[in-house]
CSV table of N, CA and C in Angstrom, one decimal:
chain,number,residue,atom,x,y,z
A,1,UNK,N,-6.8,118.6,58.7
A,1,UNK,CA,-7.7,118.1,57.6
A,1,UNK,C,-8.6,119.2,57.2
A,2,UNK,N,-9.3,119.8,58.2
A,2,UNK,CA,-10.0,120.9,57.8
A,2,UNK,C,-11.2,120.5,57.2
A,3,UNK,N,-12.5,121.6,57.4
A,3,UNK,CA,-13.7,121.6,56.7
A,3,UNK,C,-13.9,122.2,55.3
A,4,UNK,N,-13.4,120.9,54.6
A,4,UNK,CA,-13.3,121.5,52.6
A,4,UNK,C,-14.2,120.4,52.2
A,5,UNK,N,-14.5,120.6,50.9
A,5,UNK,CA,-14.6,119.6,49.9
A,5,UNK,C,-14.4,118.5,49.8
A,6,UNK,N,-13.1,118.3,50.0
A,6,UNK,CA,-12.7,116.8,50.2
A,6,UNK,C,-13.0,116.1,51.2
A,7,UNK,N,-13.0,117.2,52.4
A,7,UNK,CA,-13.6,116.5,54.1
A,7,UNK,C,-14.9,116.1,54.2
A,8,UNK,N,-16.2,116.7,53.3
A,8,UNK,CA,-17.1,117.3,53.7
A,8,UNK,C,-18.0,116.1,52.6
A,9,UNK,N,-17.6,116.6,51.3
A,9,UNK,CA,-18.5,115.6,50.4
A,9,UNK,C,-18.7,114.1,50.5
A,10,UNK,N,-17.4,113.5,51.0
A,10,UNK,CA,-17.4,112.2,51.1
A,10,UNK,C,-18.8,111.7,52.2
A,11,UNK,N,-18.6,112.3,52.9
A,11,UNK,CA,-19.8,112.4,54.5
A,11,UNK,C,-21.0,112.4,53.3
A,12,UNK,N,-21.2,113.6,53.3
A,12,UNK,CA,-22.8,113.8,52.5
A,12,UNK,C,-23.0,112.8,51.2
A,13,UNK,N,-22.2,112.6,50.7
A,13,UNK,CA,-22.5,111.5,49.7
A,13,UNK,C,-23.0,110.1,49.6
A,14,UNK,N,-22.3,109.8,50.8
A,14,UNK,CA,-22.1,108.4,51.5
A,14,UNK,C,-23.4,108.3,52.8
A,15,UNK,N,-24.0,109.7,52.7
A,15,UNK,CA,-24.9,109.3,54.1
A,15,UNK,C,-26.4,109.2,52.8
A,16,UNK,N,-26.0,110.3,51.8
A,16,UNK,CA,-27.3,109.9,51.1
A,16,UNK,C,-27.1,108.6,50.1
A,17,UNK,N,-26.0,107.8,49.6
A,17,UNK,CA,-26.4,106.6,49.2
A,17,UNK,C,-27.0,105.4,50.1
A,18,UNK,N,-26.1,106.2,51.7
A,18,UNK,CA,-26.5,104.7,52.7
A,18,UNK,C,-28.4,104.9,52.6
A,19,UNK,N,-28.9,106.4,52.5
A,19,UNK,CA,-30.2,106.1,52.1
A,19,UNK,C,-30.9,105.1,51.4
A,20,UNK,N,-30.5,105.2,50.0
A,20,UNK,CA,-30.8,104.9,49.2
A,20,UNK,C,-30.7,103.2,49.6
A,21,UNK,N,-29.6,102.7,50.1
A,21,UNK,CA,-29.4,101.3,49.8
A,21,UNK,C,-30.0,100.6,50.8
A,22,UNK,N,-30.2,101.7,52.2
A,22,UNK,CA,-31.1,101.1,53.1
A,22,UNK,C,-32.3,100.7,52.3
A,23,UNK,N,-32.9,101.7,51.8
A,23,UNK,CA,-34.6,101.2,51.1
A,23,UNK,C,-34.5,100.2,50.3
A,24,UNK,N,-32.9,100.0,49.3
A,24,UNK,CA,-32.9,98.9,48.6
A,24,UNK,C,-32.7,97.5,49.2
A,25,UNK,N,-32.3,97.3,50.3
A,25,UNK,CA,-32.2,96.2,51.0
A,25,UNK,C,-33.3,96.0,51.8
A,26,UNK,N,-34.0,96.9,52.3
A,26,UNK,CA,-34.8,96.5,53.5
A,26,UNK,C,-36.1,97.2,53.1
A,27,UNK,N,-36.4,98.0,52.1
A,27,UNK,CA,-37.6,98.3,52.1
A,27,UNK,C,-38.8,97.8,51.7
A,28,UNK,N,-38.3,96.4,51.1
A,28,UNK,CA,-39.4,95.2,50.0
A,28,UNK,C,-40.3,95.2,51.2
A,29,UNK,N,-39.5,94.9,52.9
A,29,UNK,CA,-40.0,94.2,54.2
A,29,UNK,C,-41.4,94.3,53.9
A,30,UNK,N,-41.5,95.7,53.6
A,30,UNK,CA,-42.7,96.1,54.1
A,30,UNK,C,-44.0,95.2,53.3
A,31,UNK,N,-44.1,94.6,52.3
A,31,UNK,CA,-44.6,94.0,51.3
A,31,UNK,C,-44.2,92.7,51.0
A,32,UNK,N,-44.3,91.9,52.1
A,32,UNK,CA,-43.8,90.3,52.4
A,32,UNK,C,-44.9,89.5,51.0
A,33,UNK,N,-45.3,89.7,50.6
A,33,UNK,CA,-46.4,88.9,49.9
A,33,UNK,C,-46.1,89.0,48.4
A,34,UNK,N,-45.4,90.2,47.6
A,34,UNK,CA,-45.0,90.6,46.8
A,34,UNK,C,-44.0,89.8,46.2
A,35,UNK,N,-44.1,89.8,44.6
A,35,UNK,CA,-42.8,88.5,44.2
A,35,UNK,C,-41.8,88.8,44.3
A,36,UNK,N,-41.0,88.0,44.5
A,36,UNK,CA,-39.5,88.1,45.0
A,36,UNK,C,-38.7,88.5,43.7
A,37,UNK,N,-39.1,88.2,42.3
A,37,UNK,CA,-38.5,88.7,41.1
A,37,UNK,C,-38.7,90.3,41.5
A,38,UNK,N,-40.0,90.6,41.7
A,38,UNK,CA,-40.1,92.1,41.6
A,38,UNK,C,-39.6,93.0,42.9
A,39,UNK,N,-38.9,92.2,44.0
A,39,UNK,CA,-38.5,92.8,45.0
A,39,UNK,C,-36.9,93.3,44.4
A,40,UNK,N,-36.9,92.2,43.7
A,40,UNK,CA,-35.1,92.0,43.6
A,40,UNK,C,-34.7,93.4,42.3
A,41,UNK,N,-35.9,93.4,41.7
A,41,UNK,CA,-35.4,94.2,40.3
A,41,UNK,C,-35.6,95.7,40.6
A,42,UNK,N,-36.5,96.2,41.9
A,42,UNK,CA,-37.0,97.4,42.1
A,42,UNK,C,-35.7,97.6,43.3
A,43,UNK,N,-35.0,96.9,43.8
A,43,UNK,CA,-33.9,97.0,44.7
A,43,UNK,C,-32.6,96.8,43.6
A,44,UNK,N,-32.5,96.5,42.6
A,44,UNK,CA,-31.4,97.0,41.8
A,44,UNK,C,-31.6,98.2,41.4
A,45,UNK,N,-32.8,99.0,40.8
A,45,UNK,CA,-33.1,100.0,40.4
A,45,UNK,C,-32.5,101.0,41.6
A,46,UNK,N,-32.8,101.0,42.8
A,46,UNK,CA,-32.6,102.1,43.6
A,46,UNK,C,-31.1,101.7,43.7
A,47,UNK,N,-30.5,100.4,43.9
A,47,UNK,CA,-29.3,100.8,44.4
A,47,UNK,C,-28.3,100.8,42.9
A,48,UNK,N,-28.8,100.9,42.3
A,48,UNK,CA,-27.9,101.6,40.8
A,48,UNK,C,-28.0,103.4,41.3
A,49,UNK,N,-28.8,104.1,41.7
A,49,UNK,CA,-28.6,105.2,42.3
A,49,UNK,C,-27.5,105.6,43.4
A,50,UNK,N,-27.9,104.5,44.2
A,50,UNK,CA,-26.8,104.3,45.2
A,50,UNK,C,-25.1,104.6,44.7
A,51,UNK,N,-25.1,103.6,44.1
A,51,UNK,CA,-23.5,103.4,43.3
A,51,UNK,C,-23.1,105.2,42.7
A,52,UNK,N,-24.2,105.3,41.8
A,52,UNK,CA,-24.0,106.8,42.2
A,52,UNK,C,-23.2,107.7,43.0
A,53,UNK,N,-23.9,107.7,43.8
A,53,UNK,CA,-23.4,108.3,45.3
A,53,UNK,C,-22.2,108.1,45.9
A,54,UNK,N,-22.2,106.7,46.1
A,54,UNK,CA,-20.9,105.9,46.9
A,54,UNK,C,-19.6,106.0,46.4
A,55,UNK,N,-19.5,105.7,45.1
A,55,UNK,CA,-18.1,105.8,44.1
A,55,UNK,C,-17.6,106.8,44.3
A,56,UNK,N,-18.0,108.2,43.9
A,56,UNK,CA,-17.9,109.4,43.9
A,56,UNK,C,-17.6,109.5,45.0
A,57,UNK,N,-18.0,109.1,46.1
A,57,UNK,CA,-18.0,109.7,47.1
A,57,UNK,C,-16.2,108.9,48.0
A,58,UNK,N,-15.8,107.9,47.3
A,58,UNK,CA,-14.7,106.8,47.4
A,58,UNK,C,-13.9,108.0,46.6
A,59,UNK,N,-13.9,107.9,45.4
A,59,UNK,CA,-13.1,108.8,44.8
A,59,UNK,C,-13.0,110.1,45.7
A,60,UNK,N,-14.0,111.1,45.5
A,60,UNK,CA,-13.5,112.3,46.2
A,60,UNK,C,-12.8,112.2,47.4
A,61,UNK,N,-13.1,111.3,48.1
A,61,UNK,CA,-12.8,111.0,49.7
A,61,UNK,C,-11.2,110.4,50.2
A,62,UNK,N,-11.0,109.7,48.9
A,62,UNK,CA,-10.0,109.2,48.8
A,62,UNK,C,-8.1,110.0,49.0
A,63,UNK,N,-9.0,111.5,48.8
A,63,UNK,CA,-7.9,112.6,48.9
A,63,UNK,C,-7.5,112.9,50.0
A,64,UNK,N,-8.3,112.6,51.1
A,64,UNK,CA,-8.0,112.8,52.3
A,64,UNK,C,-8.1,111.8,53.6
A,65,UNK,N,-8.9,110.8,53.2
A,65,UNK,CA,-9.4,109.3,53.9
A,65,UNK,C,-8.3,108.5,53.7
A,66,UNK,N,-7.6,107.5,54.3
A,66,UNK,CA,-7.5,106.0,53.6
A,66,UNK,C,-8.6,105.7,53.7
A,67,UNK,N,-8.6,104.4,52.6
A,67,UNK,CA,-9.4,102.8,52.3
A,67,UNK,C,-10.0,102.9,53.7
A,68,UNK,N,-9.2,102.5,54.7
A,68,UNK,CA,-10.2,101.6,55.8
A,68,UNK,C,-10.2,103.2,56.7
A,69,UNK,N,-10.6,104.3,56.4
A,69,UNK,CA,-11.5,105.2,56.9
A,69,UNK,C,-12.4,105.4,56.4
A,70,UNK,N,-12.7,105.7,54.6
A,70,UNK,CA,-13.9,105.3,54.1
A,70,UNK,C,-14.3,104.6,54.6
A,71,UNK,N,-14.2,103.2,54.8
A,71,UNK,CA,-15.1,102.3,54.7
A,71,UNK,C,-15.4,102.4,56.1
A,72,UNK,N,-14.6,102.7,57.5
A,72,UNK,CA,-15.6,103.3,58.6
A,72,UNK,C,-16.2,104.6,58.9
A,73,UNK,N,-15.8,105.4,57.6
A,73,UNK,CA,-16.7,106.3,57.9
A,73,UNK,C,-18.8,105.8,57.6
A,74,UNK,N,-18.3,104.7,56.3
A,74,UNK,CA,-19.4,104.2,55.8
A,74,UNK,C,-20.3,103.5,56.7
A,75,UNK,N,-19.2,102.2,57.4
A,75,UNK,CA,-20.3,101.5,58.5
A,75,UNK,C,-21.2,102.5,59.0
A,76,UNK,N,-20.1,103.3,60.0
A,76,UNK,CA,-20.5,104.6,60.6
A,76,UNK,C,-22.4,105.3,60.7
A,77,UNK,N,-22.2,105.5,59.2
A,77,UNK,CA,-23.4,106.3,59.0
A,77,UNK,C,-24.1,105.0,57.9
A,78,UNK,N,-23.9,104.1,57.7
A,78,UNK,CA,-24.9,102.8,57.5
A,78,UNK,C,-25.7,102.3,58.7
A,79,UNK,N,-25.1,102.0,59.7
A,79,UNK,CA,-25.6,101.7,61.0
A,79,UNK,C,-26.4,103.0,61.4
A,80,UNK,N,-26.0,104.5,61.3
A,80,UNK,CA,-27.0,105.4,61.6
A,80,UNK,C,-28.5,105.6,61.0
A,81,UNK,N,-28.0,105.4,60.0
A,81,UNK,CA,-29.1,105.6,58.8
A,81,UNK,C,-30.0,104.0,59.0
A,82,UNK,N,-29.4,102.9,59.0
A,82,UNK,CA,-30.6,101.7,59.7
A,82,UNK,C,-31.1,101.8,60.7
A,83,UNK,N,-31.0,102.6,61.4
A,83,UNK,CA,-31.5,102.5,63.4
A,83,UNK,C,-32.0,103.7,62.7
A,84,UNK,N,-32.3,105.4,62.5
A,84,UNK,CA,-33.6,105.7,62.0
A,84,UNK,C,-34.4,105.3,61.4
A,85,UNK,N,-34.2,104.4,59.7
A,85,UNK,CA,-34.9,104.0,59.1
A,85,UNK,C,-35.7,102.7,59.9
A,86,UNK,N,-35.4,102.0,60.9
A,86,UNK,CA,-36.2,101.1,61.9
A,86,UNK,C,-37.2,101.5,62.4
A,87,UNK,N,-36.8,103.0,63.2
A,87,UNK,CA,-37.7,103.5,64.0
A,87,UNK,C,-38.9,104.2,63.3
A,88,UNK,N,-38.5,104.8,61.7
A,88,UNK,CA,-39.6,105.7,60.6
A,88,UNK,C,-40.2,105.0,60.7
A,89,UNK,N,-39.6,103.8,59.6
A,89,UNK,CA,-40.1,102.7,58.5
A,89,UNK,C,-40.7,101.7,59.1
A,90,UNK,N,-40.1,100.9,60.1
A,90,UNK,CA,-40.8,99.9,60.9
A,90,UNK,C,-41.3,99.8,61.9
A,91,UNK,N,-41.6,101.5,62.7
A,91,UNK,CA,-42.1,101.4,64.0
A,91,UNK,C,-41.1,100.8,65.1
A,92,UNK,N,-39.8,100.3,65.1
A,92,UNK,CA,-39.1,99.4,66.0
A,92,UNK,C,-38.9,100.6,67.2
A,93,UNK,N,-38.2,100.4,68.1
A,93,UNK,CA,-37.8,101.1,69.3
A,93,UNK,C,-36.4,100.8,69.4
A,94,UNK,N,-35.5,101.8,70.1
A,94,UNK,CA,-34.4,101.8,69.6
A,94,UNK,C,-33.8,101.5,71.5
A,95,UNK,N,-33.6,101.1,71.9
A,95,UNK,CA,-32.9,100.1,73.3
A,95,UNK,C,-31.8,100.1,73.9
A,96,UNK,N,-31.7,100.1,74.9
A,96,UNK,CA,-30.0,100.1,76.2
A,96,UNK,C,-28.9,99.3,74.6
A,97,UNK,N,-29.6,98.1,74.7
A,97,UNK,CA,-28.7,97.6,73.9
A,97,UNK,C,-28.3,97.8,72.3
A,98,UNK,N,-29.0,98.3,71.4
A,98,UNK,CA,-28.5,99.3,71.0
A,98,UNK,C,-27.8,100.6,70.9
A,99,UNK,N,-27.9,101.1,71.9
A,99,UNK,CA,-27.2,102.2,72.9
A,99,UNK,C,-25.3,101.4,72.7
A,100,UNK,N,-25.6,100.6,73.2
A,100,UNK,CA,-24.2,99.9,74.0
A,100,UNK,C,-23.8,99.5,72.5
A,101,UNK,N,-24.5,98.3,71.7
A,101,UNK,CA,-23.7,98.8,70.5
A,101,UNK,C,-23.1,99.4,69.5
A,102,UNK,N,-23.7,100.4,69.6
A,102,UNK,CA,-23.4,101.9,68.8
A,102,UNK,C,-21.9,102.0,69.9
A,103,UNK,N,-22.1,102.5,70.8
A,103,UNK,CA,-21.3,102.9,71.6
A,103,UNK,C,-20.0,102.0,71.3
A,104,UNK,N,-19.9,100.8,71.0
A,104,UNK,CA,-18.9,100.1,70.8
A,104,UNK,C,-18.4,100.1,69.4
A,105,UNK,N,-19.2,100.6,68.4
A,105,UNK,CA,-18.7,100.3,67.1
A,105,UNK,C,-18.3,102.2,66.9
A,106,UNK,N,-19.1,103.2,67.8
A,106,UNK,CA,-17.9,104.7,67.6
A,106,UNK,C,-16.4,104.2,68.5
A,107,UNK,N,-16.5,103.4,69.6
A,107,UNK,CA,-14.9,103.2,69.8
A,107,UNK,C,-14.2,102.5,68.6
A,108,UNK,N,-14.7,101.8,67.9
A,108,UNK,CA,-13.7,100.9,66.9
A,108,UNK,C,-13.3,101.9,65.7
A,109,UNK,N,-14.5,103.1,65.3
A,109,UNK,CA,-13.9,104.0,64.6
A,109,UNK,C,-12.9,105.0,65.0
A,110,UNK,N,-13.4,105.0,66.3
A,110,UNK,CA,-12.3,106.0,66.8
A,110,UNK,C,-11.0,105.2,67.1
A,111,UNK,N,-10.8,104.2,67.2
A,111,UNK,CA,-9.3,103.7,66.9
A,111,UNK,C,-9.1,103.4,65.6
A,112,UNK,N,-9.9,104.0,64.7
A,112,UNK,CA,-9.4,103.3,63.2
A,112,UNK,C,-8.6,104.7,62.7
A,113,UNK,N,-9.3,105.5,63.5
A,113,UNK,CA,-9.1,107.1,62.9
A,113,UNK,C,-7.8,107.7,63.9
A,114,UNK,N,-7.6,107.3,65.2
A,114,UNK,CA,-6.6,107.7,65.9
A,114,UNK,C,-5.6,107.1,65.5
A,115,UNK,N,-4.7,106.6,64.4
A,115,UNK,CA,-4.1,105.7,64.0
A,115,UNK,C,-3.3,104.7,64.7
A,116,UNK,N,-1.9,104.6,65.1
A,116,UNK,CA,-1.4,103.3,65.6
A,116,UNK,C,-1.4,103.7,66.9
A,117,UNK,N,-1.7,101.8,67.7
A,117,UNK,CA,-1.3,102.7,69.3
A,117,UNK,C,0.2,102.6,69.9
A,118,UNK,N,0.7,103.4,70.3
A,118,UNK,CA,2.2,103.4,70.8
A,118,UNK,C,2.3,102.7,72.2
């Protein structure tokens, strides 16, 4: 496969929309009191950016990914990018059991990616 364009963009594309869509899903949190009209229209705004990102990054990726590697490469760095944004954005603390999670969802990628088992 190699470190090209097609290997490389899909990654960075997809780590900076899961940005973006983290803040659009979970950033209102911070502002519980705030109208829910105005939570919902300023989280379409960011994740119309998002879509940005992600398509393009489906498309480019598409040259060397299948379907269901995009889409674990996505969980992937969705789940990364929420367990930082917890610890920034909400002060949370990150735990054995999280540890053990993670740990179980890189095995399920890594059998998505090692393809069939013999």
């Amino acid at each position: 496969m190699g470190l090209n364009f097609a290997t490389l963009a899909p990654i960075g594309l997809l780590l900076a929309s899961n940005v973006f869509m983290t803040f659009a899903w979970y950033g209102h949190l911070k502002w519980p009191t705030s109208a829910l009209w105005a939570a919902v229209l300023i989280s379409w705004g960011i994740a119309f950016f998002e879509y940005w990102l992600a398509v393009p990054a489906n498309r480019i990726g598409e040259a060397v990914y299948s379907p269901s590697e995009l889409k674990t490469i996505q969980e992937v760095i969705s789940l990364s990018v929420f367990a930082v944004f917890t610890v920034f954005y909400f002060g949370e603390k990150l735990t054995v059991n999280h540890g053990v999670g993670f740990g179980l969802i890189a095995l399920g990628a890594f059998f998505i990616f090692k393809g069939p088992l013999k």
